[in-house]
mmCIF file of C-alpha atoms and ligand atoms in Angstrom:
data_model
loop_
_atom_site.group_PDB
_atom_site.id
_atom_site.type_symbol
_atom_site.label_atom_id
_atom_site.label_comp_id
_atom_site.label_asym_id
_atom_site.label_seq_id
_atom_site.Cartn_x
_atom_site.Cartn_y
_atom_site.Cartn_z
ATOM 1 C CA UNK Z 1 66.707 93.160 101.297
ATOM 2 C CA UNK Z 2 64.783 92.336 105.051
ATOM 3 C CA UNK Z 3 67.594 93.357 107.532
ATOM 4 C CA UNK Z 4 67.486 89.705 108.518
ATOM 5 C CA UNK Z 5 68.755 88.404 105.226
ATOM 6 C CA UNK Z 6 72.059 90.855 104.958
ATOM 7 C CA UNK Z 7 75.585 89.599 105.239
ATOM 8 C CA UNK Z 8 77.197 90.094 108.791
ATOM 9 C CA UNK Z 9 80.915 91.250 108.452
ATOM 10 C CA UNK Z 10 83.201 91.928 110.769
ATOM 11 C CA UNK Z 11 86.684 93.698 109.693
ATOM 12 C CA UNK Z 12 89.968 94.191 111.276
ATOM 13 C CA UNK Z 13 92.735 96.607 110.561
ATOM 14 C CA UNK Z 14 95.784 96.765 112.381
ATOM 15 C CA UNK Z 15 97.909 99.921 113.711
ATOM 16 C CA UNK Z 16 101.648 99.924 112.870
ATOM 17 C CA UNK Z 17 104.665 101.310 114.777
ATOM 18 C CA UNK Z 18 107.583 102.597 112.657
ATOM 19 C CA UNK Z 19 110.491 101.247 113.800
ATOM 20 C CA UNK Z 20 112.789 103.709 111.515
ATOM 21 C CA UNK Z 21 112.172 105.729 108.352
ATOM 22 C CA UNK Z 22 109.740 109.188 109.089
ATOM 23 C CA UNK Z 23 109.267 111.810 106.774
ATOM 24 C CA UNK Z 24 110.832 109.353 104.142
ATOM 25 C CA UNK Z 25 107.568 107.747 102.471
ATOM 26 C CA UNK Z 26 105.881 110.719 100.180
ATOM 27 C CA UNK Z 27 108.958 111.387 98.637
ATOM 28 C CA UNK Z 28 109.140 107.909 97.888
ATOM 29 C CA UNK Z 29 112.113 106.901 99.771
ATOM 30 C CA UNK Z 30 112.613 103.857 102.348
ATOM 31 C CA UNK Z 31 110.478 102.807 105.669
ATOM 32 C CA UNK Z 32 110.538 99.961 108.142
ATOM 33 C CA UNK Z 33 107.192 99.710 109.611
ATOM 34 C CA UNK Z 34 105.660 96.958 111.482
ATOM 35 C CA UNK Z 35 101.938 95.939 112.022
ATOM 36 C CA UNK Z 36 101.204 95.830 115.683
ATOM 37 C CA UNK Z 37 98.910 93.314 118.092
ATOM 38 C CA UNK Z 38 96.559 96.380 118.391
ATOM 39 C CA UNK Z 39 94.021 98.049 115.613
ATOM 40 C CA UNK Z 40 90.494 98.493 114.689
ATOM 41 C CA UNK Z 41 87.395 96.380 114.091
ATOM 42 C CA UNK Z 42 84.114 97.404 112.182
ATOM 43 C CA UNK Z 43 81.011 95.072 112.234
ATOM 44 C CA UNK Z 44 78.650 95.582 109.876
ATOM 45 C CA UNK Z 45 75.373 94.269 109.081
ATOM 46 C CA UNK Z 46 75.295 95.280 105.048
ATOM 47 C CA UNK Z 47 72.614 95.881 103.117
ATOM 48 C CA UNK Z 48 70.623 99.133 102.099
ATOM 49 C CA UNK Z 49 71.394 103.090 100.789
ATOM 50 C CA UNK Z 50 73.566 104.182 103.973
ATOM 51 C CA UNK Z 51 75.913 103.683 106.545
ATOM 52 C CA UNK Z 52 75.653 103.640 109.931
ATOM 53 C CA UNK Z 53 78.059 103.109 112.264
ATOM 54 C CA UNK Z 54 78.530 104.100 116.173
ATOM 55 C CA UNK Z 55 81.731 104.064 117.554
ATOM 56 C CA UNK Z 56 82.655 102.017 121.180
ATOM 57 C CA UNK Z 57 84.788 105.492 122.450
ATOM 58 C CA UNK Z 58 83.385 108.320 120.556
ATOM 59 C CA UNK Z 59 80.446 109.735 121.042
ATOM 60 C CA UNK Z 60 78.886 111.146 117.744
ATOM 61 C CA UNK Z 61 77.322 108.731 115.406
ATOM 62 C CA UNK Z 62 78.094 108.550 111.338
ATOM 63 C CA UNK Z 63 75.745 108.250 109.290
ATOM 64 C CA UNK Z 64 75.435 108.751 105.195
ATOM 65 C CA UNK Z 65 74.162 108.454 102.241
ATOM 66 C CA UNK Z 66 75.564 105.986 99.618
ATOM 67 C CA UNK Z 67 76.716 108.013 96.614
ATOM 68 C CA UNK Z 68 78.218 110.456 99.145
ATOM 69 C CA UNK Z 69 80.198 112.852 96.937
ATOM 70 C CA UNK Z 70 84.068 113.907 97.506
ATOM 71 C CA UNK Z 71 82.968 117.164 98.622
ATOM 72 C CA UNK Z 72 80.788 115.802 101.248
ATOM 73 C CA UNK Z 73 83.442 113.475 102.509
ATOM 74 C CA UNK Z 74 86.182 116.410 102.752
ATOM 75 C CA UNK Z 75 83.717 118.253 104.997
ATOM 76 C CA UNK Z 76 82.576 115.466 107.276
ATOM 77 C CA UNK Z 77 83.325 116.082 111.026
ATOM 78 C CA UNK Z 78 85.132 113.881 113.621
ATOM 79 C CA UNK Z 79 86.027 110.364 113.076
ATOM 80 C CA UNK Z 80 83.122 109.574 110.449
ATOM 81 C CA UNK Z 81 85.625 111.153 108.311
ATOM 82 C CA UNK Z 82 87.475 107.931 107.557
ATOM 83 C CA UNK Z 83 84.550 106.324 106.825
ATOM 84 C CA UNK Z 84 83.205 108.878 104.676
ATOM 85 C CA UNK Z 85 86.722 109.552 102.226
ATOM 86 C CA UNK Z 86 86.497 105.129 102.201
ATOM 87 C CA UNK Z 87 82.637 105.488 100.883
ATOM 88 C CA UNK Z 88 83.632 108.505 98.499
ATOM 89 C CA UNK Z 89 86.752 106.377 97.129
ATOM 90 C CA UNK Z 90 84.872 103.338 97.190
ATOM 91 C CA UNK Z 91 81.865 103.955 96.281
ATOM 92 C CA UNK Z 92 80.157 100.964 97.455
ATOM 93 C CA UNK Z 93 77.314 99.331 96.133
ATOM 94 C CA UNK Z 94 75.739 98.437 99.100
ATOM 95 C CA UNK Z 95 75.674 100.678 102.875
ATOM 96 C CA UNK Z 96 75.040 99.181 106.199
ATOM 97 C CA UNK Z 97 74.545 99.012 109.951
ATOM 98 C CA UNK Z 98 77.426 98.591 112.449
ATOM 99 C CA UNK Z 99 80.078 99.107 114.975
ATOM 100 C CA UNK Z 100 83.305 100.515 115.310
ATOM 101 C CA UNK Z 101 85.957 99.849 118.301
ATOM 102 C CA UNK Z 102 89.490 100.271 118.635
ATOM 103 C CA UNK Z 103 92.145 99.161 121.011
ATOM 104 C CA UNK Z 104 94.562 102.004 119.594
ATOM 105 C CA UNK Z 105 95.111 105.150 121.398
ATOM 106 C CA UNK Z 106 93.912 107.490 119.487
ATOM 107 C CA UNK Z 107 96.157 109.944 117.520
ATOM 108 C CA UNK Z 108 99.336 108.995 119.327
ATOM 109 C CA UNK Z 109 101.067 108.024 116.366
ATOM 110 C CA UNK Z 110 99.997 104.635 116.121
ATOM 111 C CA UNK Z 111 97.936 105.018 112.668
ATOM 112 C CA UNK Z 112 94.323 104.344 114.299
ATOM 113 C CA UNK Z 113 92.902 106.537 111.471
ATOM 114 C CA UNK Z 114 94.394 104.344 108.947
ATOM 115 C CA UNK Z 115 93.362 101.060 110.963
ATOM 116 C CA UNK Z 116 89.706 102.799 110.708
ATOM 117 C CA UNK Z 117 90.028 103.635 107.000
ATOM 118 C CA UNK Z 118 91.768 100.284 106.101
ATOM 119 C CA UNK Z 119 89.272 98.403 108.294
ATOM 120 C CA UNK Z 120 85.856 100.449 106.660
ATOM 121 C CA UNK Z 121 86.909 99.677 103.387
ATOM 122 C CA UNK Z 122 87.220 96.063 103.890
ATOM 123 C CA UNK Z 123 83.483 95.886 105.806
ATOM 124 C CA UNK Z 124 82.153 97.939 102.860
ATOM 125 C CA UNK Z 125 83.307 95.315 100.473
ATOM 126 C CA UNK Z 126 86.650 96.406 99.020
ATOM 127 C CA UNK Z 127 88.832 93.151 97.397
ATOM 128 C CA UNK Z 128 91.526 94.052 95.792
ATOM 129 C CA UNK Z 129 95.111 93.443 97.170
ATOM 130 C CA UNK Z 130 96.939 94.449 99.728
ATOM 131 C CA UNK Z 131 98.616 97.168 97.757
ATOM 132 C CA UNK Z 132 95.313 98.448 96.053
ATOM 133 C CA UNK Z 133 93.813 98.417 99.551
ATOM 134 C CA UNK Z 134 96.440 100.319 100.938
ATOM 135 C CA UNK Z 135 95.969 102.931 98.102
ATOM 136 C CA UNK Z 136 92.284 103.225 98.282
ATOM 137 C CA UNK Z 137 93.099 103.976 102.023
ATOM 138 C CA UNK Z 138 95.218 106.659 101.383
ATOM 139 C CA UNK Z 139 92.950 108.158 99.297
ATOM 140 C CA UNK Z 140 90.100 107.964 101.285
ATOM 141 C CA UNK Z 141 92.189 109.358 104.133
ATOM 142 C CA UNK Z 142 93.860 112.193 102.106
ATOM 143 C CA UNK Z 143 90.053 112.982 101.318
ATOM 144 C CA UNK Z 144 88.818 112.803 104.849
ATOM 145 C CA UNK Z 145 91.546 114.483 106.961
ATOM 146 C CA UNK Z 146 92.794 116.704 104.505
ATOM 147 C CA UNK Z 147 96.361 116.160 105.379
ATOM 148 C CA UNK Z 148 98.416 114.845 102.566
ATOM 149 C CA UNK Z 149 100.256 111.697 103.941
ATOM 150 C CA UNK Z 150 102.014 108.933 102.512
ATOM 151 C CA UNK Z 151 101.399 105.741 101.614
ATOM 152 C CA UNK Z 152 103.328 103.722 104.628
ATOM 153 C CA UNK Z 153 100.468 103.638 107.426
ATOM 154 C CA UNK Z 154 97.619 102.248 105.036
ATOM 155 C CA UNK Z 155 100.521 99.436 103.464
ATOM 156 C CA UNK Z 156 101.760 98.817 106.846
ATOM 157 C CA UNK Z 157 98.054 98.179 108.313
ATOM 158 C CA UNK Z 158 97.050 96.226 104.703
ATOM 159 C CA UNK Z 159 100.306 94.071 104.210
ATOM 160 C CA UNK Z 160 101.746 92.951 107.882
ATOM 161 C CA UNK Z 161 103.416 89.790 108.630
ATOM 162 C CA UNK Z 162 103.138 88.247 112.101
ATOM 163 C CA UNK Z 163 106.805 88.038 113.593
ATOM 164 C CA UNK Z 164 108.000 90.313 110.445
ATOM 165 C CA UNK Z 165 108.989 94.222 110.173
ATOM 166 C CA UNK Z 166 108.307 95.523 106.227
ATOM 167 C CA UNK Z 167 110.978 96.859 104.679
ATOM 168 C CA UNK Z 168 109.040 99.098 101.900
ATOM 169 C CA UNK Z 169 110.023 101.218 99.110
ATOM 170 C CA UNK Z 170 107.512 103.818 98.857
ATOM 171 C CA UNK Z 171 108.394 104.140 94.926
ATOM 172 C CA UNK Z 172 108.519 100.836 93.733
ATOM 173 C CA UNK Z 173 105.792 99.782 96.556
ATOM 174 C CA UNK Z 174 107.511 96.564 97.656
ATOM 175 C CA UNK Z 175 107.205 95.109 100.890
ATOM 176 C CA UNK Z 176 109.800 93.351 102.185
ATOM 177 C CA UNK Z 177 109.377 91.302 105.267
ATOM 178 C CA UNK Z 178 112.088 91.471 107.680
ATOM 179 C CA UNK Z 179 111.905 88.746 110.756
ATOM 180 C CA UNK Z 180 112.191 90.589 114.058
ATOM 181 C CA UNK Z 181 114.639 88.371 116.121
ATOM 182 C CA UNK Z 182 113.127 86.929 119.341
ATOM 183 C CA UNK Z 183 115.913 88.347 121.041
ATOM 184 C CA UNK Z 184 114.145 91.724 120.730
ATOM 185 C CA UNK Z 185 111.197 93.030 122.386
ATOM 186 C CA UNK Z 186 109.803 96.439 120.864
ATOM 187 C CA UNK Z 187 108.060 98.785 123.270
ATOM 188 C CA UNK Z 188 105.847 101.954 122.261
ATOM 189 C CA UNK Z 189 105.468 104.661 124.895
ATOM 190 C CA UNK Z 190 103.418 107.672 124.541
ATOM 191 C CA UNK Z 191 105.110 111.141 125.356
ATOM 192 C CA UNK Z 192 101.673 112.510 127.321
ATOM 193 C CA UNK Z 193 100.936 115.456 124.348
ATOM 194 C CA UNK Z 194 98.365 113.952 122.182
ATOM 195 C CA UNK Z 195 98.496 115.214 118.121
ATOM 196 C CA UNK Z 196 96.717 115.512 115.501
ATOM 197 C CA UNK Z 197 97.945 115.930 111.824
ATOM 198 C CA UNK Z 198 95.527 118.083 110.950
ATOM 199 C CA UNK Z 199 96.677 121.681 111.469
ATOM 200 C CA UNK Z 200 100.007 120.668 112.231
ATOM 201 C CA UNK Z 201 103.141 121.331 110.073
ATOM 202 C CA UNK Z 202 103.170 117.914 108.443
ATOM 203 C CA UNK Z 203 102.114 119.729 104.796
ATOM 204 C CA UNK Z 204 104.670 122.289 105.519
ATOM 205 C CA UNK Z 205 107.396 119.743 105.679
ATOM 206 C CA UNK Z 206 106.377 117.717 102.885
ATOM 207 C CA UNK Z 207 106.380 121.250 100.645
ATOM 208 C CA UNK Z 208 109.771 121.804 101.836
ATOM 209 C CA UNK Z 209 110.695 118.471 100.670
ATOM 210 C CA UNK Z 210 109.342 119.122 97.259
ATOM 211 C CA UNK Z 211 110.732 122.380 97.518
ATOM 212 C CA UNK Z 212 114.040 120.580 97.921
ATOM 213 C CA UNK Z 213 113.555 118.019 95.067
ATOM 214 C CA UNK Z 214 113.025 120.726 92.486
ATOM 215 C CA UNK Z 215 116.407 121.982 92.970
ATOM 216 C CA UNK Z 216 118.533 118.431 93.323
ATOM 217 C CA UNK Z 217 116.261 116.053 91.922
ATOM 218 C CA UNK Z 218 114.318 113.026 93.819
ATOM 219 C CA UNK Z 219 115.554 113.170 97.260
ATOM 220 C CA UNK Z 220 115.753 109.189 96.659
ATOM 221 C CA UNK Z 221 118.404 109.612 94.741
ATOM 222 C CA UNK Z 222 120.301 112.590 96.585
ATOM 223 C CA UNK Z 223 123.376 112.286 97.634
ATOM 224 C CA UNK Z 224 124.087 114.399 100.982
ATOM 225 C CA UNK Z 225 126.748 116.408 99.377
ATOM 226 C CA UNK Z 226 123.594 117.213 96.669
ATOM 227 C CA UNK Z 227 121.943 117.786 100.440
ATOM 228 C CA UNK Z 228 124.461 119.905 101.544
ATOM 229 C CA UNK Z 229 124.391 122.063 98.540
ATOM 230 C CA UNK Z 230 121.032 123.581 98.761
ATOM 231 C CA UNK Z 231 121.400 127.097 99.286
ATOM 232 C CA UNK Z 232 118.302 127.636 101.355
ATOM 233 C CA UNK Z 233 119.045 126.779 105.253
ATOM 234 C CA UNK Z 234 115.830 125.273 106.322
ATOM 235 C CA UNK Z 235 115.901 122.945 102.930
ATOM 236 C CA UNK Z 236 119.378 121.928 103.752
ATOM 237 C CA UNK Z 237 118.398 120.670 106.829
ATOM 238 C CA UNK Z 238 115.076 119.150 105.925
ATOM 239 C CA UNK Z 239 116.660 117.540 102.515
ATOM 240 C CA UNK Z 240 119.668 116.470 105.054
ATOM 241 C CA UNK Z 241 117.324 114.198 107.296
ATOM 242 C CA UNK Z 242 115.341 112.502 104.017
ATOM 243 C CA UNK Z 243 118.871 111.866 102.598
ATOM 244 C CA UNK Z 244 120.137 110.609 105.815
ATOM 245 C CA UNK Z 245 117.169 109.115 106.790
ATOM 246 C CA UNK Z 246 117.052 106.648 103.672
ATOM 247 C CA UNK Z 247 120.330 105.297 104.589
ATOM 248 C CA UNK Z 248 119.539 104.918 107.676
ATOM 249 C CA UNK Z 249 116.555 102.665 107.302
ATOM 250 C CA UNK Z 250 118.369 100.569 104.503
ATOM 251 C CA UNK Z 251 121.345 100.037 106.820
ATOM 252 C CA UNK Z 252 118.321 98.954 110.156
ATOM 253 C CA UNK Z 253 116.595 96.188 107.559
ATOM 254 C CA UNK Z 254 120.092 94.809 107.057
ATOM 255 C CA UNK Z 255 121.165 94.708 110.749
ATOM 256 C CA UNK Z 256 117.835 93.834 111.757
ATOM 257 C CA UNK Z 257 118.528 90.878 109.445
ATOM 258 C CA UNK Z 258 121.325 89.735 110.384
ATOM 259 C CA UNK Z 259 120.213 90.407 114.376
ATOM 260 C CA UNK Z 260 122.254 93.001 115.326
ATOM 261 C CA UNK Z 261 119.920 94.768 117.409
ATOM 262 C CA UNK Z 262 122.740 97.115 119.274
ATOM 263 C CA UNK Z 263 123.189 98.512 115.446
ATOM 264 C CA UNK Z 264 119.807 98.724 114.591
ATOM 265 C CA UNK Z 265 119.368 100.614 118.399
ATOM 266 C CA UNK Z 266 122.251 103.603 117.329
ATOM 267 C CA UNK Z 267 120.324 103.848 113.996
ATOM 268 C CA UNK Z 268 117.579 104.713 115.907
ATOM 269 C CA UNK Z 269 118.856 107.283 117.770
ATOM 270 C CA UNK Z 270 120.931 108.711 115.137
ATOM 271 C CA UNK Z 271 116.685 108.898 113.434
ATOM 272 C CA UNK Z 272 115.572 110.640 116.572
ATOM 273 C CA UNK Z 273 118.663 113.592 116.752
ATOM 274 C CA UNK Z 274 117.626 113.856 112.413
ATOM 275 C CA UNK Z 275 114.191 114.072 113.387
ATOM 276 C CA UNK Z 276 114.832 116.233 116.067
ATOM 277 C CA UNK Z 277 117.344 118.675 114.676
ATOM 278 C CA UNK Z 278 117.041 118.398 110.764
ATOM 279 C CA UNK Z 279 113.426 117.966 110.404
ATOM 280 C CA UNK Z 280 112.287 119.988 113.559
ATOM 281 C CA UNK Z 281 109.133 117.458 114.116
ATOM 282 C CA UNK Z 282 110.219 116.373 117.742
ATOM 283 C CA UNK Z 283 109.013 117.793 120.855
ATOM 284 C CA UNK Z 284 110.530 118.746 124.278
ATOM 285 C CA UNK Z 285 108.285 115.836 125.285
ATOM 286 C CA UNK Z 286 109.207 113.456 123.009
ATOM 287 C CA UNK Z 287 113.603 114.123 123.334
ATOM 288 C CA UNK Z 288 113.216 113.541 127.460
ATOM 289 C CA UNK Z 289 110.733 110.271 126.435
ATOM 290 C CA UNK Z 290 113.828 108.792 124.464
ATOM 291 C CA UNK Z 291 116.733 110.016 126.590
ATOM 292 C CA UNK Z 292 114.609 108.460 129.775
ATOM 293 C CA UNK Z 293 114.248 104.935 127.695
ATOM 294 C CA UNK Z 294 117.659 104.870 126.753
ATOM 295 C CA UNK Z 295 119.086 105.002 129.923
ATOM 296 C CA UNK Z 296 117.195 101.985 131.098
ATOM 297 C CA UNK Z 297 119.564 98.718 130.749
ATOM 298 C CA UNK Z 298 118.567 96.790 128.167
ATOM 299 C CA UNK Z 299 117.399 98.900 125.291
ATOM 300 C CA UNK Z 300 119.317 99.092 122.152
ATOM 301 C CA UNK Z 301 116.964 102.734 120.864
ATOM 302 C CA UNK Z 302 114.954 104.747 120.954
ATOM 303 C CA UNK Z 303 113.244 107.563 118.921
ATOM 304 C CA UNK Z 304 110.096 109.348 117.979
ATOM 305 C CA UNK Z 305 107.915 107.593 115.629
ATOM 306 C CA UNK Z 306 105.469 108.234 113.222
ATOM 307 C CA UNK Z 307 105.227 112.483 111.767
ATOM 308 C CA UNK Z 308 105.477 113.977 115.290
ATOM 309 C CA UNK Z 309 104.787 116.785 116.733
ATOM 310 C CA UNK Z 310 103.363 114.403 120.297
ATOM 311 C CA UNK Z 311 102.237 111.226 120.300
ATOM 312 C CA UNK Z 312 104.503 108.012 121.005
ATOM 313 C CA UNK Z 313 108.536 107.015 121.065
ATOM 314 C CA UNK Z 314 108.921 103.542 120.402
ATOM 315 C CA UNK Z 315 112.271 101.771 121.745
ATOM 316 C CA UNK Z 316 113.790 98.417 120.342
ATOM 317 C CA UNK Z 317 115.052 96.645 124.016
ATOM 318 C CA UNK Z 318 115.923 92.874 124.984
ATOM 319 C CA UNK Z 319 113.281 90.921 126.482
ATOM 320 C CA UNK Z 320 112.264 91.375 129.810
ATOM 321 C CA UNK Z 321 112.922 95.349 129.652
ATOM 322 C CA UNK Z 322 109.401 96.475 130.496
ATOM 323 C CA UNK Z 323 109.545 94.559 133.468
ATOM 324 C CA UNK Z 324 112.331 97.032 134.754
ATOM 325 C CA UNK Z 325 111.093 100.237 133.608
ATOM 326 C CA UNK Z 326 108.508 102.026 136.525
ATOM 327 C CA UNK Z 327 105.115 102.778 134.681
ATOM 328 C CA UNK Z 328 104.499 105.701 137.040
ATOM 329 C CA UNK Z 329 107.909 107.460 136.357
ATOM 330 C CA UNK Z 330 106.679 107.716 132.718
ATOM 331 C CA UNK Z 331 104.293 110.457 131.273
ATOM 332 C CA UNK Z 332 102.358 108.251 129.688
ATOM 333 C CA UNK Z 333 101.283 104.744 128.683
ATOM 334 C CA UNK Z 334 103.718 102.247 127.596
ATOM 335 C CA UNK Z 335 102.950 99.010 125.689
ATOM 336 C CA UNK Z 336 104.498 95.673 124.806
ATOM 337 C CA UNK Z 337 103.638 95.778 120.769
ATOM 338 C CA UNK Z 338 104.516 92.092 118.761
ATOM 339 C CA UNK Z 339 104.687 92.292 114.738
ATOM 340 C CA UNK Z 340 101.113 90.826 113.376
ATOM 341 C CA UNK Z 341 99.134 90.016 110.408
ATOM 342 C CA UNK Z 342 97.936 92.688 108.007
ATOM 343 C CA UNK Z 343 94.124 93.692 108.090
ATOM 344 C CA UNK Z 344 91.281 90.958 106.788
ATOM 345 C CA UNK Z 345 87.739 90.120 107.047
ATOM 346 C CA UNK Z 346 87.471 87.767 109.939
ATOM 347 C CA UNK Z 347 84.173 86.102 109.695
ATOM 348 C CA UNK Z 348 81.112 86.535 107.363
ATOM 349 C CA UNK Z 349 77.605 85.109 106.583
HETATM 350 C C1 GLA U 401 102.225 110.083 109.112
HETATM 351 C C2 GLA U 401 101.835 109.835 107.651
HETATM 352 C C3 GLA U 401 102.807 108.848 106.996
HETATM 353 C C4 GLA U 401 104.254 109.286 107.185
HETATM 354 C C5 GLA U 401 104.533 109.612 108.648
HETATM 355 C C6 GLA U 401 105.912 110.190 108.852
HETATM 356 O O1 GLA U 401 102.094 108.907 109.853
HETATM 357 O O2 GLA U 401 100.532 109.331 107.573
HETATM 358 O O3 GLA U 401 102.493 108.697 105.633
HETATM 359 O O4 GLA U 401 104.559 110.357 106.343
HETATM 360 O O5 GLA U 401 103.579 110.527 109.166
HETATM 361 O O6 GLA U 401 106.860 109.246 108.523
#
C-alpha cells in the first residue's frame, strides 16, 4: 500500500513496581504488582514486509524482516530484541515504520523491557486480552532475552488499574485489583548499580526452585515445615523465602485492603531480609538503599523490588515523604510512582 495510505498507531505500555511478592511468580505462587505513571510508547506507521523502528535513547536502529524466524529473534542484539521475540511470537501480517521512547529507566527493575515488548505487540496489531497479551509478551521476551521470567511484569504492564495494586495468582492467572489508599504515597528509588537479567543468577534461582519442588511438591502449596525439611542448605533457604514469601504477599493485599499501611510496611521489610538472606538476590547497595528510606519519618517499608541483583527499592510512605527526603544524599534517582491503567492503543487512523 503507498506509505500515505497506512494506518498510524501509536501504543503505550506501562512499567510496574512490585510492591511485594519476588521470586514468587514462575513457580506460580502470589504477587502484588502495580502499573506505574511511567512506560513505553511505539508509533508506527504500518504497512509493508518489515519493521523499522529507531529508538528516542538508544542508538542502534531495528530493523527486520516479517517472517523473522525464532532463531533469528533469539540472536538479535540490543533492545531490537523485544521487538524481534514480539514479531517471532506474533507473527504479524503486516511490518512498519516507527518510533520507540520510554520514560523508564532502563533496566532498573522497573520492567521497561516488558513495557517495550507489551507496547510492540500492541503497534504490530496484537488483540487479544489482557491475559493473552501478557502471555504473548512473555514469550516474545523469553525468546528475545533469553532469560526465563515469569509471567507478572507482562500482566502487570497488560492488566493495570489506575488507583489499584493487582493482587495476581500466577497459577490461576487472576488479577485482583487492590485500591491503594490515598493515605499512601509509593516511592521507587534506584540503588545507583544498574542490572541486567541476562547473565545474572535469575535462571539459577528459578532451577533451585524447581530443584526444590521436585522434592516437596509445588512450592504453592508448601508448608515451611515441608521448607524446612529439605535436606540441601541452599534449597532450604531458597524454598524458605517462596514459602514465606507467598504468605507474605497474601497477608499485604489484605492489609492493603483494609488500609493498614504500617502492616503492609513490616511485610515489606520482612520481603527485603527474605530476599536478602534466603534468596541471596539483594545487594550491599540495595540493604543501605532500604535501611536509609526507612529511617526517614513517614515510611511504613521498604525493600528491593523486582529479581535484583541492582536496580531500584521501592518504599510504601505517607504523603508528603519525598518532600523530606534530600535527593542528593541518595545514590540515585528517586520517583513519585501513582498506580495507572494497563497498556492500550491510544489513537489510530
Ligand atoms: C523479573 C521477572 C519476573 C519476576 C521478577 C522477580 O522481573 O521478569 O517474572 O520473576 O523478576 O519477582
Amino acid at each position: 500500500m503507498p506509505a500515505a495510505d497506512r494506518e498510524q498507531v501509536r501504543a503505550y505500555a506501562p512499567g510496574r513496581v512490585n510492591l511485594i511478592g519476588d521470586h514468587t511468580d514462575y513457580t506460580g505462587g502470589w504477587v502484588l504488582p502495580m502499573a506505574i505513571d511511567r512506560g513505553t510508547t511505539v508509533e508506527l506507521r504500518r504497512g509493508g514486509s518489515s519493521v523499522e523502528l529507531t529508538s528516542a535513547s538508544e542508538p542502534e536502529e531495528f530493523r527486520a524482516p516479517l517472517g523473522l524466524s525464532r532463531e533469528e529473534a533469539a540472536s538479535t542484539a540490543g533492545w531490537g530484541r523485544y521487538v524481534a521475540g514480539v514479531m517471532a511470537v506474533l507473527r504479524p501480517s503486516a511490518g512498519g515504520t516507527g518510533t520507540v521512547s520510554s520514560d523508564l529507566p532502563i533496566g532498573a527493575g522497573l520492567s521497561s523491557s516488558s513495557s517495550l515488548t507489551v507496547a510492540a505487540a500492541l503497534a504490530l496489531g496484537f488483540g487479544g486480552s489482557a491475559l493473552d497479551l501478557a502471555r504473548l509478551g512473555q514469550q516474545a521476551e523469553t525468546l528475545g532475552s533469553g532469560v526465563p521470567g515469569g509471567i507478572m511484569d507482562q500482566l502487570c504492564s497488560a492488566a493495570g488499574v489506575a488507583g489499584h495494586a493487582l493482587l495476581i495468582d500466577c497459577t490461576n492467572l487472576t488479577v485482583d485489583p487492590v485500591p491503594l489508599p490515598p493515605e499512601a504515597e509509593v516511592l521507587v528509588a534506584h540503588c545507583g548499580r544498574p542490572r541486567t537479567l541476562v547473565g545474572s543468577p535469575y535462571a539459577e534461582r528459578r532451577a533451585a526452585c524447581e530443584a526444590a519442588a521436585g522434592q516437596i511438591g509445588p512450592l504453592r502449596d508448601a508448608s515451611l515445615a515441608d521448607a524446612e525439611s529439605l535436606a540441601d542448605r541452599v534449597l532450604r533457604r531458597r524454598a524458605r523465602h517462596v514459602v514465606t514469601e507467598n504468605t507474605r504477599v497474601l497477608a499485604a493485599a489484605e492489609a492493603l485492603g483494609a488500609a493498614d499501611l504500617a502492616a503492609v510496611g513490616s511485610l515489606m521489610s520482612a520481603s527485603h531480609a527474605s530476599l536478602r538472606d534466603d534468596f541471596e538476590v539483594s545487594t550491599p547497595e540495595l540493604d543501605a538503599l532500604v535501611m536509609q528510606l526507612e529511617a526517614v519519618r513517614g515510611v511504613f517499608g521498604a525493600r528491593l523490588t523486582g529479581a535484583g541483583f541492582g536496580g531500584c527499592v521501592v518504599a510504601l510512605a505517607e504523603p508528603g515523604t519525598l518532600a523530606r527526603i534530600d535527593p542528593a544524599s541518595l545514590p540515585g534517582p528517586i520517583w513519585l510512582v501513582h498506580p495507572s491503567p494497563g497498556a492500550r492503543v491510544e489513537g489510530a487512523g
